Amino acid sequence: NAGVTQTPKFQVLKTGQSMTLQCAQDMNHEYMSWYRQDPGMGLRLIHYSVGAGITDQGEVPNGYNVSRSTTEDFPLRLLSAAPSQTSVYFCATRRRGVRGDLNEKLFFGSGTQLSVL
Amino acid sequence: GENVEQHPSTLSVQEGDSAVIKCTYSDSASNYFPWYKQELGKRPQLIIDIRSNVGEKKDQRIAVTLNKTAKHFSLHITETQPEDSAVYFCAALSGTYKYIFGTGTRLKVLA
């Protein structure tokens, strides 16, 4: 199993450009989420999804769109990039336990470092 | 909104000494508290966690304590080694879906 795969690893954008950060998982995890990590601010939740067709906002959703058409993929879209979106982005998943509850453990991807000039 | 405060932001210890990192959470309904270690340029890795019905948990040189009344939890690393140098994050699970992370502690273990 590859686990949680994020692409690209690095990206440089100009202000106003759009792009999509990809997150794919092969563990059949129902829960997927996106975090951004900024110096001195820890990890902040952008959006999350508890299954195909279901998404919800986290702490810092403005400027980002998500959709979940399959269990495996959870792309994060920046429609008009701004310098304030310069950050490291992590995708993280959670599996459902044998009794149907959502296990607490987060599985992280390797991250995407995004710079917006 | 919910938040998690983490202290100190940086911590330097001599090899072999102990290190303690403290976190305070605001949501009294939080019931799960993990600690993550992140090495430079790597993804966060879970090192230990504790649930709200437990006061202390230990795994070799690492332990976590929880005081629900005070809404504090702490990470204790004993006999520190150079490979313990990293950034450590605490977190609290608020509700079912949302983690609130602390701002991180950069631990340096001096040889």
Short mmCIF file of C-alpha atoms in Angstrom, two decimals:
data_model
loop_
_atom_site.label_atom_id
_atom_site.label_comp_id
_atom_site.label_asym_id
_atom_site.label_seq_id
_atom_site.Cartn_x
_atom_site.Cartn_y
_atom_site.Cartn_z
CA ASN A 1 0.00 0.00 0.00
CA ALA A 2 1.25 3.47 -0.85
CA GLY A 3 -0.77 5.03 1.99
CA VAL A 4 -1.53 8.72 1.47
CA THR A 5 0.04 10.23 -1.64
CA GLN A 6 0.25 13.96 -2.27
CA THR A 7 1.26 15.63 -5.50
CA PRO A 8 3.06 17.79 -6.32
CA LYS A 9 5.73 18.01 -3.61
CA PHE A 10 6.65 21.58 -4.51
CA GLN A 11 4.81 24.27 -6.43
CA VAL A 12 5.38 27.95 -7.17
CA LEU A 13 2.44 30.05 -8.32
CA LYS A 14 1.91 33.65 -9.25
CA THR A 15 -0.82 35.64 -7.54
CA GLY A 16 -4.16 34.97 -9.21
CA GLN A 17 -3.23 31.60 -10.71
CA SER A 18 -5.29 28.54 -9.96
CA MET A 19 -4.15 25.05 -9.16
CA THR A 20 -5.21 21.78 -7.60
CA LEU A 21 -3.31 19.90 -4.92
CA GLN A 22 -3.89 16.19 -5.22
CA CYS A 23 -4.39 13.71 -2.40
CA ALA A 24 -4.95 10.01 -3.03
CA GLN A 25 -5.18 7.11 -0.58
CA ASP A 26 -5.35 3.38 -1.12
CA MET A 27 -6.36 2.38 2.42
CA ASN A 28 -10.13 2.70 1.89
CA HIS A 29 -10.29 5.37 4.58
CA GLU A 30 -13.61 7.20 4.64
CA TYR A 31 -12.32 10.35 6.30
CA MET A 32 -9.97 12.68 4.44
CA SER A 33 -8.85 16.17 5.35
CA TRP A 34 -6.57 19.03 4.39
CA TYR A 35 -4.35 21.01 6.77
CA ARG A 36 -2.06 23.91 6.24
CA GLN A 37 1.07 24.36 8.32
CA ASP A 38 2.56 27.78 8.88
CA PRO A 39 5.52 28.72 11.10
CA GLY A 40 4.43 29.26 14.68
CA MET A 41 0.82 28.32 13.95
CA GLY A 42 0.74 24.56 14.01
CA LEU A 43 -1.59 22.67 11.70
CA ARG A 44 -4.93 24.22 10.85
CA LEU A 45 -7.82 22.33 9.31
CA ILE A 46 -9.00 23.67 5.94
CA HIS A 47 -11.69 21.20 4.81
CA TYR A 48 -12.60 17.63 5.55
CA SER A 49 -14.77 14.86 4.13
CA VAL A 50 -16.41 11.90 5.86
CA GLY A 51 -17.17 10.07 2.63
CA ALA A 52 -17.77 10.42 -1.09
CA GLY A 53 -20.07 13.35 -1.79
CA ILE A 54 -19.75 14.80 1.74
CA THR A 55 -17.48 17.72 2.63
CA ASP A 56 -17.38 20.33 5.37
CA GLN A 57 -15.35 23.35 6.40
CA GLY A 58 -12.60 23.45 8.96
CA GLU A 59 -10.97 26.43 10.70
CA VAL A 60 -9.56 28.21 7.63
CA PRO A 61 -11.67 27.34 4.55
CA ASN A 62 -11.65 30.71 2.77
CA GLY A 63 -9.91 30.65 -0.61
CA TYR A 64 -10.08 26.86 -0.94
CA ASN A 65 -12.56 24.49 -2.57
CA VAL A 66 -12.84 20.74 -2.22
CA SER A 67 -14.93 17.93 -3.63
CA ARG A 68 -15.02 14.19 -2.97
CA SER A 69 -16.30 12.16 -5.87
CA THR A 70 -14.50 8.93 -4.90
CA THR A 71 -13.31 7.34 -1.68
CA GLU A 72 -9.70 7.48 -2.90
CA ASP A 73 -9.27 11.12 -3.91
CA PHE A 74 -9.71 14.44 -2.16
CA PRO A 75 -8.32 17.34 -4.23
CA LEU A 76 -7.84 20.84 -2.84
CA ARG A 77 -8.43 23.69 -5.27
CA LEU A 78 -7.05 27.21 -5.09
CA LEU A 79 -9.13 29.26 -7.55
CA SER A 80 -7.11 32.48 -7.30
CA ALA A 81 -3.90 32.05 -5.35
CA ALA A 82 -2.79 34.74 -2.91
CA PRO A 83 0.57 35.20 -1.12
CA SER A 84 -1.23 34.44 2.17
CA GLN A 85 -1.73 30.90 0.89
CA THR A 86 2.02 30.25 0.88
CA SER A 87 2.27 27.28 3.20
CA VAL A 88 2.93 23.58 3.54
CA TYR A 89 -0.22 21.56 2.90
CA PHE A 90 -0.86 18.13 4.40
CA CYS A 91 -3.57 15.67 3.53
CA ALA A 92 -4.58 13.33 6.36
CA THR A 93 -6.96 10.39 6.55
CA ARG A 94 -8.71 8.32 9.21
CA ARG A 95 -10.12 4.83 9.00
CA ARG A 96 -13.37 3.49 10.34
CA GLY A 97 -13.05 0.96 13.13
CA VAL A 98 -14.54 -2.53 13.20
CA ARG A 99 -17.54 -1.29 15.21
CA GLY A 100 -18.26 1.45 12.68
CA ASP A 101 -16.85 4.36 14.69
CA LEU A 102 -14.19 6.62 13.23
CA ASN A 103 -10.73 5.75 14.55
CA GLU A 104 -8.93 8.78 15.92
CA LYS A 105 -5.50 8.20 14.36
CA LEU A 106 -4.52 10.54 11.53
CA PHE A 107 -2.44 9.21 8.62
CA PHE A 108 -0.55 12.06 6.97
CA GLY A 109 0.71 12.44 3.43
CA SER A 110 4.21 13.76 2.82
CA GLY A 111 3.07 17.32 2.17
CA THR A 112 3.06 19.90 -0.61
CA GLN A 113 5.14 23.04 -0.23
CA LEU A 114 3.37 25.89 -2.01
CA SER A 115 4.79 29.34 -2.65
CA VAL A 116 2.63 32.12 -4.07
CA LEU A 117 4.58 35.11 -5.40
CA GLY B 1 -13.63 28.98 19.14
CA GLU B 2 -11.73 26.04 20.47
CA ASN B 3 -7.99 26.37 20.88
CA VAL B 4 -4.96 24.54 22.23
CA GLU B 5 -2.08 26.44 23.80
CA GLN B 6 1.34 24.81 23.80
CA HIS B 7 4.44 25.78 25.78
CA PRO B 8 7.32 26.27 25.47
CA SER B 9 7.83 27.14 21.82
CA THR B 10 11.49 26.10 22.01
CA LEU B 11 13.25 23.82 24.48
CA SER B 12 16.92 22.91 24.72
CA VAL B 13 18.08 20.08 26.98
CA GLN B 14 21.31 18.22 27.52
CA GLU B 15 21.43 14.66 26.26
CA GLY B 16 20.20 12.35 28.99
CA ASP B 17 18.04 14.98 30.67
CA SER B 18 14.24 15.01 30.65
CA ALA B 19 12.00 17.25 28.55
CA VAL B 20 8.45 18.32 29.35
CA ILE B 21 6.03 20.02 26.97
CA LYS B 22 2.68 21.29 28.18
CA CYS B 23 -0.64 21.92 26.46
CA THR B 24 -3.91 23.45 27.60
CA TYR B 25 -7.17 22.97 25.73
CA SER B 26 -10.37 24.97 25.86
CA ASP B 27 -13.09 22.54 24.74
CA SER B 28 -14.14 20.55 27.80
CA ALA B 29 -15.82 18.01 25.49
CA SER B 30 -12.46 17.01 23.94
CA ASN B 31 -11.80 13.35 24.62
CA TYR B 32 -8.68 12.38 22.70
CA PHE B 33 -5.21 13.94 22.88
CA PRO B 34 -2.41 12.83 20.55
CA TRP B 35 1.18 13.99 20.33
CA TYR B 36 2.99 14.21 17.01
CA LYS B 37 6.71 14.42 16.24
CA GLN B 38 7.78 16.16 13.07
CA GLU B 39 11.33 16.04 11.80
CA LEU B 40 12.54 18.68 9.37
CA GLY B 41 10.85 18.34 6.00
CA LYS B 42 8.86 15.27 7.06
CA ARG B 43 5.24 14.53 7.83
CA PRO B 44 3.95 14.53 11.44
CA GLN B 45 4.18 11.12 13.08
CA LEU B 46 2.02 10.00 16.00
CA ILE B 47 4.21 9.11 18.98
CA ILE B 48 1.71 8.68 21.80
CA ASP B 49 -1.92 9.46 22.57
CA ILE B 50 -4.27 9.44 25.53
CA ARG B 51 -8.02 9.28 25.94
CA SER B 52 -9.97 11.29 28.44
CA ASN B 53 -10.76 8.31 30.67
CA VAL B 54 -7.06 7.74 31.37
CA GLY B 55 -4.76 9.90 33.51
CA GLU B 56 -1.39 8.69 32.31
CA LYS B 57 0.10 6.56 29.55
CA LYS B 58 3.69 5.48 29.05
CA ASP B 59 5.62 4.00 26.14
CA GLN B 60 9.29 3.38 26.91
CA ARG B 61 10.91 6.83 27.33
CA ILE B 62 7.76 8.75 26.45
CA ALA B 63 4.78 9.42 28.71
CA VAL B 64 1.71 11.60 28.54
CA THR B 65 -0.34 12.85 31.50
CA LEU B 66 -3.82 14.32 31.42
CA ASN B 67 -5.57 16.52 33.97
CA LYS B 68 -9.17 16.83 32.78
CA THR B 69 -10.19 19.16 35.56
CA ALA B 70 -7.51 21.69 34.65
CA LYS B 71 -7.74 20.85 30.93
CA HIS B 72 -3.97 20.28 30.80
CA PHE B 73 -1.96 17.51 29.22
CA SER B 74 1.79 17.09 29.04
CA LEU B 75 4.42 15.12 27.14
CA HIS B 76 7.38 13.79 29.11
CA ILE B 77 10.51 12.46 27.43
CA THR B 78 13.13 10.90 29.67
CA GLU B 79 16.78 10.13 28.91
CA THR B 80 16.68 12.35 25.84
CA GLN B 81 18.80 11.46 22.84
CA PRO B 82 19.93 13.53 19.83
CA GLU B 83 17.37 11.75 17.64
CA ASP B 84 14.61 13.19 19.84
CA SER B 85 15.39 16.61 18.33
CA ALA B 86 12.31 17.64 16.33
CA VAL B 87 9.16 19.72 16.52
CA TYR B 88 6.45 18.26 18.74
CA PHE B 89 2.75 19.08 18.37
CA CYS B 90 -0.05 18.39 20.76
CA ALA B 91 -3.65 18.20 19.59
CA ALA B 92 -7.15 17.80 20.94
CA LEU B 93 -10.03 16.15 19.13
CA SER B 94 -12.97 18.52 19.31
CA GLY B 95 -16.13 16.58 18.52
CA THR B 96 -15.84 13.72 16.06
CA TYR B 97 -14.13 15.33 13.10
CA LYS B 98 -11.99 18.33 14.02
CA TYR B 99 -8.53 18.31 15.49
CA ILE B 100 -7.17 21.47 17.07
CA PHE B 101 -3.38 21.53 17.09
CA GLY B 102 -0.99 23.38 19.34
CA THR B 103 1.57 25.70 17.80
CA GLY B 104 4.48 23.31 18.28
CA THR B 105 7.62 23.00 20.41
CA ARG B 106 11.04 22.82 18.84
CA LEU B 107 13.10 20.46 20.99
CA LYS B 108 16.88 20.50 20.70
CA VAL B 109 18.86 17.81 22.46
CA LEU B 110 22.43 18.93 22.92
CA ALA B 111 25.11 16.24 22.80
#
